[in-house]
XYZ file of C-alpha atoms in Angstrom:
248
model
C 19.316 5.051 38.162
C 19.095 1.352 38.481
C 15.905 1.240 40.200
C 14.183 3.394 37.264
C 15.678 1.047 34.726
C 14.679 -1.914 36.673
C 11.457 -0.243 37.423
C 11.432 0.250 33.081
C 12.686 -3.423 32.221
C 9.538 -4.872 34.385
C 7.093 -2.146 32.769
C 8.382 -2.952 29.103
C 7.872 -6.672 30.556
C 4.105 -6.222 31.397
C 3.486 -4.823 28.263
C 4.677 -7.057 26.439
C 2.749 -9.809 28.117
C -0.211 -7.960 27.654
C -0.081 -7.832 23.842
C 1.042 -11.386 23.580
C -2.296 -11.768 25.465
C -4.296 -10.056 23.644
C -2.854 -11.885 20.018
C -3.209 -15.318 21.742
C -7.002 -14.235 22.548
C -7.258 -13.097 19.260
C -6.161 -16.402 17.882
C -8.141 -18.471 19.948
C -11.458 -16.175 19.064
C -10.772 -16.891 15.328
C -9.786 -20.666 16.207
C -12.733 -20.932 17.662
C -15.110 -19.132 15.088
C -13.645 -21.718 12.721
C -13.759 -24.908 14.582
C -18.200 -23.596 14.770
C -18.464 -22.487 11.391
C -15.379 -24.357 9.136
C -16.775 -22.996 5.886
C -15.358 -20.833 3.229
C -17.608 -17.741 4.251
C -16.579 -17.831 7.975
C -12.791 -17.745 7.049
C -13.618 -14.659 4.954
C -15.582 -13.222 7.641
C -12.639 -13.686 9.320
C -10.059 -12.307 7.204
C -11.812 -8.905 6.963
C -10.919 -7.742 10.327
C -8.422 -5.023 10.273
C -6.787 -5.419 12.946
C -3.484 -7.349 13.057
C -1.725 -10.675 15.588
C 1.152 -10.694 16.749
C 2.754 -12.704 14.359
C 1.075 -10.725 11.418
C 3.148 -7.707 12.856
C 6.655 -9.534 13.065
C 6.601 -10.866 9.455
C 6.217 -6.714 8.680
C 10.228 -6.929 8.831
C 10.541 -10.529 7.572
C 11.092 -11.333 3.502
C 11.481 -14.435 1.296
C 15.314 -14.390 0.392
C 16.738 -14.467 4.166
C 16.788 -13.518 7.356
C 18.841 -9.982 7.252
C 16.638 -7.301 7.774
C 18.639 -4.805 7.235
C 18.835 -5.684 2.962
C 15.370 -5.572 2.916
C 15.229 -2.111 4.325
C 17.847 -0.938 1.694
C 15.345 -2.164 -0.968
C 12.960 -0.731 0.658
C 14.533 2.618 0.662
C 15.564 2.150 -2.971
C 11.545 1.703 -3.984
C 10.519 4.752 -1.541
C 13.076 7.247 -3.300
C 12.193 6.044 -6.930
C 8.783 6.315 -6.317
C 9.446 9.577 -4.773
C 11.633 10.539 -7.522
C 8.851 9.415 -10.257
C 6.793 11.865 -8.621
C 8.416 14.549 -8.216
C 9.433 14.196 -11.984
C 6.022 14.308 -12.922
C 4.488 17.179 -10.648
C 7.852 19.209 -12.389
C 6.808 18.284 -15.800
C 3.251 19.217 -15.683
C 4.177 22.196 -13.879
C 5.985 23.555 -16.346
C 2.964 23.326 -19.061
C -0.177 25.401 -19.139
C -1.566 21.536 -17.761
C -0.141 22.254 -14.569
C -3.179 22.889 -12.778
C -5.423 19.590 -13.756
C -2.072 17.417 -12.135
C -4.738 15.891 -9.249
C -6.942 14.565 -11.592
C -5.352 12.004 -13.506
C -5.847 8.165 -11.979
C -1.979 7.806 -12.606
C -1.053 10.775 -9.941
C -3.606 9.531 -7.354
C -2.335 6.388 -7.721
C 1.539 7.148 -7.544
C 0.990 9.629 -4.607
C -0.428 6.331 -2.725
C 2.436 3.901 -3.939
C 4.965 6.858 -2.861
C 3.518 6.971 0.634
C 3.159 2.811 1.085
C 6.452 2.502 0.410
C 7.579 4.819 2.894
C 5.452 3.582 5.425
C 7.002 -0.261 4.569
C 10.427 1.690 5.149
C 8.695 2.466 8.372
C 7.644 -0.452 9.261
C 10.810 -2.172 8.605
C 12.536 0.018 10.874
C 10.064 -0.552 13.856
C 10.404 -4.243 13.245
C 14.212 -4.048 13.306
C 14.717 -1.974 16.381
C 12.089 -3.777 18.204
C 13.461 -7.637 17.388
C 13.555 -8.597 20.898
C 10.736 -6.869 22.725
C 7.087 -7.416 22.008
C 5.220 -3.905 21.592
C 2.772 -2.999 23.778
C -0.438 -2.409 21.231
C -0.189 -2.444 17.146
C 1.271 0.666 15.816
C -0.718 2.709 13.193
C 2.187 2.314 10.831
C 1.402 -1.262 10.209
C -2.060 -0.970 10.029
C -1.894 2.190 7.667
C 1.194 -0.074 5.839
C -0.913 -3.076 5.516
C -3.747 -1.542 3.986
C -1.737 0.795 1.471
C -0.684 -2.337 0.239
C -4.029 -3.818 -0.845
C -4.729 -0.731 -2.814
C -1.544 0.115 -4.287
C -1.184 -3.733 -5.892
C -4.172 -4.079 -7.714
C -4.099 -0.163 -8.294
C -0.961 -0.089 -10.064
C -1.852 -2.953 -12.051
C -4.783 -1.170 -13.378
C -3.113 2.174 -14.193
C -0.693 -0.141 -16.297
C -3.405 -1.980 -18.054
C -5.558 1.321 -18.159
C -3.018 3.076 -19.742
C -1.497 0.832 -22.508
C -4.855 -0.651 -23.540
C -6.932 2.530 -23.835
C -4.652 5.833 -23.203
C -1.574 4.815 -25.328
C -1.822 5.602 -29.205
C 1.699 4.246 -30.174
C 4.679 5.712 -31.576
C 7.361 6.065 -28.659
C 6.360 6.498 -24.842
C 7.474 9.525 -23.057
C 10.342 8.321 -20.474
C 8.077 9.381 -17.936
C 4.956 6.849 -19.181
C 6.914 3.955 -18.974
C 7.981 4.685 -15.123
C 4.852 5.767 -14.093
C 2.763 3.015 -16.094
C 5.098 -0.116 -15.920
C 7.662 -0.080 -13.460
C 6.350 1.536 -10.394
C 3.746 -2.324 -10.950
C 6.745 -4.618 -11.306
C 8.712 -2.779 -8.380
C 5.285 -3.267 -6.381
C 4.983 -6.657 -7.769
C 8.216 -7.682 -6.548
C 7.779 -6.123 -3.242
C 5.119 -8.554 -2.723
C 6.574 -11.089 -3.735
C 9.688 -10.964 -1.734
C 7.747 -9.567 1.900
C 6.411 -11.865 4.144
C 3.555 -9.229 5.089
C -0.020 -10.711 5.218
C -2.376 -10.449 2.051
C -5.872 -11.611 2.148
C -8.098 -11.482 -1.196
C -10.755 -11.034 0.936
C -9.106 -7.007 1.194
C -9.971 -6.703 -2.749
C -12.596 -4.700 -1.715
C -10.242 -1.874 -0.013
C -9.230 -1.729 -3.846
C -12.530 -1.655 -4.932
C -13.461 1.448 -2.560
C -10.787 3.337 -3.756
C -12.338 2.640 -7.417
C -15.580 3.857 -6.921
C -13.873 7.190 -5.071
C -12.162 7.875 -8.038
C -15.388 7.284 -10.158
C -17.335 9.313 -8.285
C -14.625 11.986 -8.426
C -15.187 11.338 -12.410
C -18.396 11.608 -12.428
C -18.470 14.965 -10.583
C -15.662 16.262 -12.495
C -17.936 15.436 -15.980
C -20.907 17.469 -14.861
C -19.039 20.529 -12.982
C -18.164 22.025 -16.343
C -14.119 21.671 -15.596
C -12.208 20.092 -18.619
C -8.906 17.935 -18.471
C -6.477 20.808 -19.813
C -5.418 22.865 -22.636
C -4.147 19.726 -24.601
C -7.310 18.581 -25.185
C -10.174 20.738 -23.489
C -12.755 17.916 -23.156
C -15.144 17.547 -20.277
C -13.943 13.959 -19.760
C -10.590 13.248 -17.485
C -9.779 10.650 -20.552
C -11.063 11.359 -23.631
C -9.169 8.993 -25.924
C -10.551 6.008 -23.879
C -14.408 7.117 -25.567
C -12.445 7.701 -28.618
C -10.942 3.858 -28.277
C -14.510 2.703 -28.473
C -15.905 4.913 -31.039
């Protein structure tokens, strides 16, 4: 039994020298682009690589207000379940009209189902960062890439769902309970979880946010011309009517 852990202890050793390789070489490679080309455009050209160092991937566990990982994974559970929570809620509530059916194509439900599922994949990655403090993994796991770039969509996402919503959707009197968690605090809570993690964030990744826009309008736009409307509430052909009526 001690030569198989031995035998283990020198494997997990090799690994780990092989991915600190590999970072270091990816370090110098992008040192190196720089040092030819130290413009603006070559750090962006830089920046849009998707894959991550090895110091990208330890700051996955790392945040602002200290150095105990395991408080920041108790937040980070607390924003998972209310997301999850907020969801549920409103699959239950729609469910339970005659608009149950046209639940998938509302911006706000695309865009909570992929806040729900980054914060449970930062709950993820918090875990794999705090079990694995003092051993370097052998290659980048999925669940920080897939982590990293839920991230760049969900914080400019939620941000527009909020200003979508209140600017164009909203027609006053008082806001459903449900509104005001799905359109205003699900954007502070991410707001705040940027703020706080130490995770990397490039603006350079705005256009992850901008692919998911023109998905979603090119959902729109087939939605508009397949003849389907946006429910018994309203029966229009568009997804949002009262942001045509905003203009009219």
């Amino acid at each position: 039994m001690e030569d198989i852990g031995t035998q283990q202890h020198v494997l997990d050793i090799s690994h780990n020298e092989t991915f600190r390789e590999e970072s270091k070489n990816t370090n110098v490679v992008l040192e190196s682009v720089q040092e030819e080309d130290p413009t603006c455009c070559s750090k962006c050209v830089q920046r849009l690589r998707v894959r991550l160092t090895f110091k990208e991937v330890q700051n996955f566990g790392k945040w602002h207000l200290g150095n105990n990982i395991c408080v920041w994974l108790i937040i980070r559970i607390f924003n998972a379940v209310y997301a999850t929570a907020v969801l549920v809620w409103g699959i239950i509530n729609t469910a339970r009209t005659v608009n149950g059916p046209w639940w998938p194509i509302y911006l706000t439900n695309w865009t909570l189902v992929l806040l729900t599922a980054y914060f449970w994949c930062a709950v993820s990655s918090t875990i794999v960062t705090l079990r694995c403090q003092s051993i370097v993994m052998e290659y980048t796991p999925n669940i920080f890439i897939v982590t990293w770039h839920l991230q760049n969509v969900c914080l400019g996402g939620t941000m527009a769902v909020f200003a979508l919503f209140w600017l164009l959707v909203y027609t006053g009197g008082t806001p459903r309970a449900w509104d005001v968690h799905a359109h205003g605090v699900n954007w502070v809570l991410m707001l705040c979880d940027r703020f706080f993690t130490e995770q990397p964030a490039y603006y350079i990744h705005f256009y992850q946010l901008q692919i998911y826009a023109l998905v979603y309008v090119l959902f729109s736009i087939i939605h508009n011309y397949s003849g389907i409307d946006n429910g018994a509430a309203d029966g229009s052909k568009l997804l949002y009517s009262q942001t045509v009526s905003s203009f009219s």
